[in-house]
Amino acid sequence: MVPALTLVCAFSGRRARIASMTPTTFSVRTLGCQMNVHDSERMAGLLLDAGYVPVADVPEAAARATEAGDQGADIVVVNTCSVRENAATRLFGNLGQLAAVKRERPGMQIAVGGCLAQQMREDIVAKAPWVDVVFGTHNIDVLPVLLERARHNNAAAVEIEESLKVFPSTLPTKRDNPYAAWVSISVGCNNTCTFCIVPSLRGKERDRRPGEILAEIQAVVDAGAIEVTLLGQNVNSYGVGFGDRQAFAKLLRACGEIKGLERVRFTSPHPAAFSDDVIDAMAETDNVMPSLHMPLQSGSDEILRQMRRSYRSKKFLGILERVRAKMPDAAITTDIIVGFPGETEEDFQATLDVVEASRFSSAFTFQYSPRPGTPAADRTDQVPPEVVTERYQRLIALQDRISTEENEALEGTDAEVLVTSTAGRKDGSNDRISGRARDNRLVHVTVPEGGDVPRPGDFVTATVTHGAPHYLVADSGLTGGTFSVRRTRAGDAYEAEQRAKEAERARPNAVGLGMPRIRR
């Protein structure tokens, strides 16, 4: 039984909203990696399941959005990242902006979760006392309870767990769109890279059983998804926890047996554990896409050793060679850190040499920033910032040249594009729709006048007419060239979702009161 006092307090805290029949709205802001995106979908699912309403579904609430990023919501959740040095600075800058909004919005609550919350804990409230809730990476499931506790006690609720209690993928989910889904296969990381804080915040690697993963994939496919991305800090070490080192390759092949699943991707693997059985599974499974994100970090063997990255440049290049031998059209992306402590000009040149040889389609490049609590942060041989910046600019110039050359080489070829609901920068002024090709390149496609307009979740095929460093343009439909649309059940699901939202908004007093549900 739930104590009557709890019910009274929860009710009294919402009295004004109940009187005006307005809901309690929420927004979730995501900073960081794909795992954070996955976790944010779980946070949104928990809040939705607890009776709160996405602010985007309440136009009168969304209309009061400010430049602080609150989106007009009553509950603002910030899912943080701690990978970059300025992560804390950015967070507290944003929290400062939200404080001003909170003063003008009675009953507003601010919650901070994610890796930085796991790291800083009570210090977040000490520095930003207007924050109501702090929770970590291991206890996403308690978010609704902590919000109610903070409201009831009129005091910040801080709760951090040292190890995972509930696997995030078992929690309710509100996905950003119905046509694509993130599915976590593992959490945590067993590596000890000297620059990375993630293992201490996410914990040791824990694998889900294959049956659980495949059941979740089947569920999202049944709900309309046609693309799934498998997530883990090191996906190709999946299975070590239950004694099957080929489990990831088997999982990829099993995905190929799921009817209606058209595209499978995964991120991120680790070069040290990337094996030929995974390459074979990728090449031989029709719905596994020819795209691979393979983090390099540095092309210098000495720097890789100091990073505790258990591979060297020769092994890395060998992986790319074997991937391209089996999948000639594969697009390979990477991560690179510039200015790791002790990096010499010779070390940096080695990175440039490997980048030149690798021919990445794109690269996520970072200037090294020390993270407190990591071995690299304590080193006294930090590279001067001006040197790091100069090297970084040289790397960017090299990769932009390579990306441009690789994309220009695709001019005249056809691209099958899964249309997304997020418009690219080229869309508004050019009446283009955007999406991802099979190799995960961003493609902007022009719909010819009178042509069939694809919905998010549909496929469009067009000929690439221009290759730029960061995207492709396919304007073939303008001149009578290739342009075809394949409508999908994912597009049907998107359209049905939009119709349902419009119908709900049109109904008077249709939105719930935002009262939390009582669990026994």
Tab-separated table of C-alpha atoms in Angstrom, residues 102-267:
chain	number	residue	atom	x	y	z
A	102	LYS	CA	13.016	27.967	-13.038
A	103	ARG	CA	12.558	31.195	-11.087
A	104	GLU	CA	9.868	32.223	-13.555
A	105	ARG	CA	8.223	28.789	-13.836
A	106	PRO	CA	6.724	27.615	-10.507
A	107	GLY	CA	7.010	23.864	-9.946
A	108	MET	CA	9.712	23.331	-12.578
A	109	GLN	CA	12.200	20.560	-11.788
A	110	ILE	CA	15.716	19.975	-13.122
A	111	ALA	CA	17.296	16.519	-13.109
A	112	VAL	CA	20.893	15.671	-14.033
A	113	GLY	CA	21.902	12.132	-14.988
A	114	GLY	CA	24.559	10.335	-17.009
A	115	CYS	CA	28.314	9.963	-16.698
A	116	LEU	CA	29.092	13.401	-15.273
A	117	ALA	CA	26.397	12.917	-12.637
A	118	GLN	CA	27.906	9.533	-11.755
A	119	GLN	CA	31.273	11.252	-11.361
A	120	MET	CA	30.328	14.467	-9.561
A	121	ARG	CA	27.400	13.257	-7.425
A	122	GLU	CA	26.490	15.701	-4.614
A	123	ASP	CA	28.935	18.261	-6.006
A	124	ILE	CA	26.398	19.085	-8.710
A	125	VAL	CA	23.875	20.243	-6.120
A	126	ALA	CA	26.597	21.993	-4.143
A	127	LYS	CA	27.494	24.065	-7.205
A	128	ALA	CA	23.933	24.365	-8.544
A	129	PRO	CA	21.537	24.160	-5.562
A	130	TRP	CA	18.510	24.717	-7.793
A	131	VAL	CA	18.974	21.213	-9.258
A	132	ASP	CA	16.278	18.874	-7.907
A	133	VAL	CA	17.549	15.407	-8.842
A	134	VAL	CA	20.940	13.797	-9.494
A	135	PHE	CA	21.135	10.150	-10.599
A	136	GLY	CA	23.847	8.071	-12.217
A	137	THR	CA	24.454	5.603	-15.004
A	138	HIS	CA	23.535	2.569	-12.896
A	139	ASN	CA	20.092	3.610	-11.644
A	140	ILE	CA	18.153	5.225	-14.467
A	141	ASP	CA	15.063	3.377	-13.257
A	142	VAL	CA	14.678	5.559	-10.128
A	143	LEU	CA	14.215	8.845	-12.003
A	144	PRO	CA	10.419	9.166	-11.474
A	145	VAL	CA	10.748	8.227	-7.794
A	146	LEU	CA	13.494	10.784	-7.232
A	147	LEU	CA	11.415	13.501	-8.854
A	148	GLU	CA	8.536	12.758	-6.495
A	149	ARG	CA	10.888	12.557	-3.509
A	150	ALA	CA	12.409	15.935	-4.315
A	151	ARG	CA	8.963	17.444	-4.755
A	152	HIS	CA	7.645	15.925	-1.527
A	153	ASN	CA	10.659	16.892	0.584
A	154	ASN	CA	11.241	20.219	-1.141
A	155	ALA	CA	14.917	19.237	-1.249
A	156	ALA	CA	17.324	17.812	-3.803
A	157	ALA	CA	17.277	14.035	-4.208
A	158	VAL	CA	20.711	12.579	-5.007
A	159	GLU	CA	21.078	8.840	-5.541
A	160	ILE	CA	24.081	7.115	-7.110
A	161	GLU	CA	24.637	3.361	-7.341
A	162	GLU	CA	28.098	1.815	-7.631
A	163	SER	CA	26.979	-1.020	-9.901
A	164	LEU	CA	24.176	-1.684	-12.356
A	165	LYS	CA	20.917	-2.687	-10.695
A	166	VAL	CA	18.545	-2.803	-13.658
A	167	PHE	CA	19.674	-3.355	-17.257
A	168	PRO	CA	18.521	-0.209	-19.119
A	169	SER	CA	17.108	-2.157	-22.053
A	170	THR	CA	14.481	-3.721	-19.779
A	171	LEU	CA	13.006	-0.300	-18.951
A	172	PRO	CA	10.103	1.421	-20.726
A	173	THR	CA	11.207	3.240	-23.861
A	174	LYS	CA	10.097	6.258	-25.820
A	175	ARG	CA	12.021	6.113	-29.056
A	176	ASP	CA	12.686	9.257	-31.046
A	177	ASN	CA	11.102	7.682	-34.107
A	178	PRO	CA	9.353	4.413	-34.972
A	179	TYR	CA	11.536	3.394	-37.906
A	180	ALA	CA	14.919	2.962	-36.166
A	181	ALA	CA	15.947	1.642	-32.763
A	182	TRP	CA	18.998	1.421	-30.514
A	183	VAL	CA	19.415	-1.976	-28.865
A	184	SER	CA	22.026	-2.392	-26.148
A	185	ILE	CA	23.875	-5.720	-26.150
A	186	SER	CA	26.207	-4.885	-23.256
A	187	VAL	CA	27.052	-2.146	-20.796
A	188	GLY	CA	30.371	-1.167	-19.266
A	189	CYS	CA	33.917	-1.688	-20.465
A	190	ASN	CA	36.843	-3.892	-19.383
A	191	ASN	CA	39.510	-1.853	-21.172
A	192	THR	CA	41.904	0.458	-19.322
A	193	CYS	CA	42.676	3.201	-21.840
A	194	THR	CA	44.661	5.853	-19.997
A	195	PHE	CA	42.674	8.773	-21.456
A	196	CYS	CA	39.187	7.398	-20.794
A	197	ILE	CA	36.972	7.900	-17.754
A	198	VAL	CA	34.101	5.739	-19.046
A	199	PRO	CA	35.019	2.378	-17.406
A	200	SER	CA	35.001	3.936	-13.939
A	201	LEU	CA	31.587	5.479	-14.601
A	202	ARG	CA	29.892	2.712	-16.569
A	203	GLY	CA	31.474	-0.187	-14.683
A	204	LYS	CA	32.761	-3.549	-15.871
A	205	GLU	CA	31.310	-5.050	-19.018
A	206	ARG	CA	28.062	-6.956	-18.604
A	207	ASP	CA	26.535	-8.844	-21.518
A	208	ARG	CA	22.885	-9.507	-22.172
A	209	ARG	CA	21.917	-12.993	-23.237
A	210	PRO	CA	21.406	-13.405	-26.998
A	211	GLY	CA	17.784	-14.465	-26.563
A	212	GLU	CA	16.948	-11.257	-24.707
A	213	ILE	CA	18.580	-9.139	-27.390
A	214	LEU	CA	16.853	-10.915	-30.260
A	215	ALA	CA	13.510	-10.678	-28.459
A	216	GLU	CA	13.927	-6.915	-28.114
A	217	ILE	CA	14.901	-6.600	-31.772
A	218	GLN	CA	11.833	-8.602	-32.774
A	219	ALA	CA	9.657	-6.363	-30.595
A	220	VAL	CA	10.919	-3.132	-32.156
A	221	VAL	CA	10.567	-4.624	-35.639
A	222	ASP	CA	6.984	-5.639	-34.825
A	223	ALA	CA	6.402	-2.026	-33.748
A	224	GLY	CA	7.557	-0.720	-37.140
A	225	ALA	CA	11.343	-0.406	-36.973
A	226	ILE	CA	13.316	-1.482	-40.028
A	227	GLU	CA	16.762	-0.396	-38.788
A	228	VAL	CA	18.480	-1.463	-35.570
A	229	THR	CA	21.833	-0.337	-34.186
A	230	LEU	CA	23.481	-2.697	-31.685
A	231	LEU	CA	25.207	-0.777	-28.890
A	232	GLY	CA	28.094	-1.527	-26.556
A	233	GLN	CA	31.290	0.116	-25.386
A	234	ASN	CA	33.116	-2.754	-27.118
A	235	VAL	CA	30.611	-4.787	-29.105
A	236	ASN	CA	33.018	-7.348	-30.508
A	237	SER	CA	34.003	-8.536	-27.030
A	238	TYR	CA	30.370	-9.467	-26.537
A	239	GLY	CA	30.017	-13.026	-25.295
A	240	VAL	CA	33.217	-13.201	-23.256
A	241	GLY	CA	31.124	-12.914	-20.114
A	242	PHE	CA	29.265	-16.124	-20.868
A	243	GLY	CA	32.101	-17.975	-22.527
A	244	ASP	CA	31.436	-17.574	-26.248
A	245	ARG	CA	34.017	-15.470	-28.085
A	246	GLN	CA	32.131	-15.827	-31.368
A	247	ALA	CA	28.851	-14.642	-29.888
A	248	PHE	CA	28.860	-11.277	-31.672
A	249	ALA	CA	29.294	-12.820	-35.116
A	250	LYS	CA	26.503	-15.270	-34.288
A	251	LEU	CA	24.307	-12.397	-33.155
A	252	LEU	CA	24.833	-10.568	-36.455
A	253	ARG	CA	23.884	-13.685	-38.395
A	254	ALA	CA	20.799	-14.169	-36.209
A	255	CYS	CA	19.725	-10.620	-37.030
A	256	GLY	CA	19.745	-11.670	-40.654
A	257	GLU	CA	16.970	-14.151	-39.898
A	258	ILE	CA	14.548	-11.549	-38.530
A	259	LYS	CA	11.863	-10.878	-41.101
A	260	GLY	CA	11.222	-7.199	-41.728
A	261	LEU	CA	14.576	-6.033	-40.339
A	262	GLU	CA	16.218	-4.324	-43.313
A	263	ARG	CA	19.265	-2.643	-41.816
A	264	VAL	CA	21.582	-3.637	-38.954
A	265	ARG	CA	24.450	-1.497	-37.694
A	266	PHE	CA	26.641	-1.634	-34.604
A	267	THR	CA	28.944	0.577	-32.584
